[in-house]
Amino acid sequence: MKLKGRNKVSPDFSMSSMTDIVFLLLIFFMLTANSPNALDLLLPKAKGKSTNTQNVSVSIDKNLQYFVNNQRINGEYIEIELKKALEGQDKPTIILRAEENVAIKEAVNVMDIANRNNYKVILAVRPN
């Protein structure tokens, strides 16, 4: 009487599938990790949501004129004006309104000022 089976179980372990999973997890975490040099941008939804925080509005028109809370200022002094306007606020936030044809470097200049001073930036868009 034969009690021994024909099929043998192999005790070997293949690491290839485990390596694939670890590699995919590594890519996922690298893509989702926050970079310390990234700007904190909050893009509003089209339907909008009201907040109770006091915000400072920065507008840039097509003639590259800067406005802080609807008051025209020189572009060279925008950082000083923002520091005055946001002084003493708990969570300082800037609402950036740039016209459609304004060069991106003008908007990035305001974002850079916000990044240096730890202000949050909300980029205002028009609903579809």
mmCIF file of C-alpha atoms in Angstrom:
data_model
loop_
_atom_site.group_PDB
_atom_site.id
_atom_site.type_symbol
_atom_site.label_atom_id
_atom_site.label_comp_id
_atom_site.label_asym_id
_atom_site.label_seq_id
_atom_site.Cartn_x
_atom_site.Cartn_y
_atom_site.Cartn_z
ATOM 1 C CA MET A 1 0.000 0.000 0.000
ATOM 2 C CA LYS A 2 1.432 3.351 -1.114
ATOM 3 C CA LEU A 3 0.656 6.235 1.275
ATOM 4 C CA LYS A 4 3.084 8.711 -0.205
ATOM 5 C CA GLY A 5 1.501 11.205 -2.625
ATOM 6 C CA ARG A 6 2.850 12.032 -6.048
ATOM 7 C CA ASN A 7 2.709 15.815 -5.629
ATOM 8 C CA LYS A 8 5.490 17.327 -3.563
ATOM 9 C CA VAL A 9 5.026 20.624 -1.732
ATOM 10 C CA SER A 10 7.933 22.967 -2.257
ATOM 11 C CA PRO A 11 8.917 24.947 0.889
ATOM 12 C CA ASP A 12 10.695 27.614 -1.224
ATOM 13 C CA PHE A 13 9.425 31.203 -0.973
ATOM 14 C CA SER A 14 9.463 33.512 -3.970
ATOM 15 C CA MET A 15 10.294 37.135 -3.145
ATOM 16 C CA SER A 16 9.372 38.545 -6.565
ATOM 17 C CA SER A 17 5.737 39.299 -5.728
ATOM 18 C CA MET A 18 6.687 40.857 -2.381
ATOM 19 C CA THR A 19 9.285 43.026 -4.106
ATOM 20 C CA ASP A 20 6.697 44.272 -6.601
ATOM 21 C CA ILE A 21 4.306 45.269 -3.808
ATOM 22 C CA VAL A 22 7.009 47.109 -1.857
ATOM 23 C CA PHE A 23 8.128 48.923 -5.008
ATOM 24 C CA LEU A 24 4.570 50.053 -5.802
ATOM 25 C CA LEU A 25 4.068 51.252 -2.225
ATOM 26 C CA LEU A 26 7.322 53.190 -2.426
ATOM 27 C CA ILE A 27 6.179 54.957 -5.590
ATOM 28 C CA PHE A 28 2.788 55.706 -4.047
ATOM 29 C CA PHE A 29 4.275 57.272 -0.909
ATOM 30 C CA MET A 30 6.802 59.290 -2.885
ATOM 31 C CA LEU A 31 4.012 60.783 -4.994
ATOM 32 C CA THR A 32 1.735 61.587 -2.057
ATOM 33 C CA ALA A 33 4.366 62.895 0.372
ATOM 34 C CA ASN A 34 4.345 66.632 0.992
ATOM 35 C CA SER A 35 7.373 68.503 -0.178
ATOM 36 C CA PRO A 36 8.644 71.138 2.291
ATOM 37 C CA ASN A 37 9.221 73.601 -0.579
ATOM 38 C CA ALA A 38 5.727 73.261 -2.032
ATOM 39 C CA LEU A 39 3.261 76.133 -1.841
ATOM 40 C CA ASP A 40 0.089 75.547 0.120
ATOM 41 C CA LEU A 41 -2.596 76.274 -2.478
ATOM 42 C CA LEU A 42 -6.261 75.833 -1.752
ATOM 43 C CA LEU A 43 -8.329 75.797 -4.914
ATOM 44 C CA PRO A 44 -11.988 76.564 -4.249
ATOM 45 C CA LYS A 45 -14.756 74.469 -5.700
ATOM 46 C CA ALA A 46 -17.093 76.016 -8.217
ATOM 47 C CA LYS A 47 -20.105 75.998 -5.889
ATOM 48 C CA GLY A 48 -18.104 77.745 -3.185
ATOM 49 C CA LYS A 49 -18.092 77.478 0.567
ATOM 50 C CA SER A 50 -18.045 80.356 3.001
ATOM 51 C CA THR A 51 -15.457 80.562 5.752
ATOM 52 C CA ASN A 52 -15.364 82.615 8.933
ATOM 53 C CA THR A 53 -11.740 83.658 8.584
ATOM 54 C CA GLN A 54 -10.752 87.145 7.573
ATOM 55 C CA ASN A 55 -8.914 87.154 4.284
ATOM 56 C CA VAL A 56 -6.855 89.672 2.372
ATOM 57 C CA SER A 57 -7.599 90.000 -1.307
ATOM 58 C CA VAL A 58 -4.774 90.538 -3.815
ATOM 59 C CA SER A 59 -5.855 91.382 -7.347
ATOM 60 C CA ILE A 60 -3.699 91.725 -10.457
ATOM 61 C CA ASP A 61 -5.270 93.247 -13.545
ATOM 62 C CA LYS A 62 -4.183 92.985 -17.180
ATOM 63 C CA ASN A 63 -2.111 96.192 -16.869
ATOM 64 C CA LEU A 64 -0.110 94.560 -14.030
ATOM 65 C CA GLN A 65 -1.575 96.875 -11.415
ATOM 66 C CA TYR A 66 -1.720 95.372 -7.926
ATOM 67 C CA PHE A 67 -4.607 95.878 -5.514
ATOM 68 C CA VAL A 68 -4.711 94.812 -1.855
ATOM 69 C CA ASN A 69 -8.312 94.844 -0.599
ATOM 70 C CA ASN A 70 -9.300 97.011 -3.606
ATOM 71 C CA GLN A 71 -6.642 99.624 -2.778
ATOM 72 C CA ARG A 72 -4.089 100.165 -5.552
ATOM 73 C CA ILE A 73 -0.456 99.742 -4.503
ATOM 74 C CA ASN A 74 2.925 99.612 -6.174
ATOM 75 C CA GLY A 75 4.025 96.043 -7.020
ATOM 76 C CA GLU A 76 7.354 96.557 -5.240
ATOM 77 C CA TYR A 77 5.634 97.139 -1.877
ATOM 78 C CA ILE A 78 3.168 94.266 -1.979
ATOM 79 C CA GLU A 79 4.998 92.223 0.677
ATOM 80 C CA ILE A 80 5.031 95.147 3.115
ATOM 81 C CA GLU A 81 1.322 95.796 2.560
ATOM 82 C CA LEU A 82 0.475 92.110 3.041
ATOM 83 C CA LYS A 83 2.437 91.989 6.303
ATOM 84 C CA LYS A 84 0.511 95.027 7.559
ATOM 85 C CA ALA A 85 -2.851 93.615 6.525
ATOM 86 C CA LEU A 86 -2.258 90.110 7.923
ATOM 87 C CA GLU A 87 -0.490 91.122 11.123
ATOM 88 C CA GLY A 88 -1.909 89.423 14.206
ATOM 89 C CA GLN A 89 -4.225 87.018 12.353
ATOM 90 C CA ASP A 90 -4.403 83.435 13.564
ATOM 91 C CA LYS A 91 -4.512 81.783 10.127
ATOM 92 C CA PRO A 92 -3.475 84.412 7.587
ATOM 93 C CA THR A 93 -4.968 83.743 4.166
ATOM 94 C CA ILE A 94 -4.581 85.530 0.850
ATOM 95 C CA ILE A 95 -7.195 85.327 -1.905
ATOM 96 C CA LEU A 96 -5.327 85.760 -5.187
ATOM 97 C CA ARG A 97 -7.347 87.110 -8.112
ATOM 98 C CA ALA A 98 -5.363 87.375 -11.329
ATOM 99 C CA GLU A 99 -6.945 88.208 -14.661
ATOM 100 C CA GLU A 100 -6.888 85.544 -17.345
ATOM 101 C CA ASN A 101 -4.172 87.156 -19.496
ATOM 102 C CA VAL A 102 -1.763 88.016 -16.649
ATOM 103 C CA ALA A 103 1.606 86.263 -16.929
ATOM 104 C CA ILE A 104 2.035 83.399 -14.492
ATOM 105 C CA LYS A 105 5.215 84.952 -13.067
ATOM 106 C CA GLU A 106 3.134 87.761 -11.531
ATOM 107 C CA ALA A 107 0.923 85.289 -9.676
ATOM 108 C CA VAL A 108 3.936 83.195 -8.653
ATOM 109 C CA ASN A 109 5.519 86.333 -7.175
ATOM 110 C CA VAL A 110 2.559 86.696 -4.779
ATOM 111 C CA MET A 111 2.647 82.957 -4.017
ATOM 112 C CA ASP A 112 6.364 83.206 -3.203
ATOM 113 C CA ILE A 113 5.700 86.057 -0.769
ATOM 114 C CA ALA A 114 2.991 83.952 0.877
ATOM 115 C CA ASN A 115 5.323 80.952 1.107
ATOM 116 C CA ARG A 116 8.101 82.984 2.747
ATOM 117 C CA ASN A 117 5.703 84.377 5.357
ATOM 118 C CA ASN A 118 3.705 81.150 5.954
ATOM 119 C CA TYR A 119 0.455 82.534 4.537
ATOM 120 C CA LYS A 120 -2.094 80.324 2.853
ATOM 121 C CA VAL A 121 -3.115 81.179 -0.698
ATOM 122 C CA ILE A 122 -6.514 80.641 -2.281
ATOM 123 C CA LEU A 123 -6.507 81.031 -6.048
ATOM 124 C CA ALA A 124 -9.823 82.553 -7.072
ATOM 125 C CA VAL A 125 -11.401 81.101 -10.203
ATOM 126 C CA ARG A 126 -14.669 81.745 -11.930
ATOM 127 C CA PRO A 127 -17.264 78.976 -12.072
ATOM 128 C CA ASN A 128 -17.879 77.182 -15.359
#
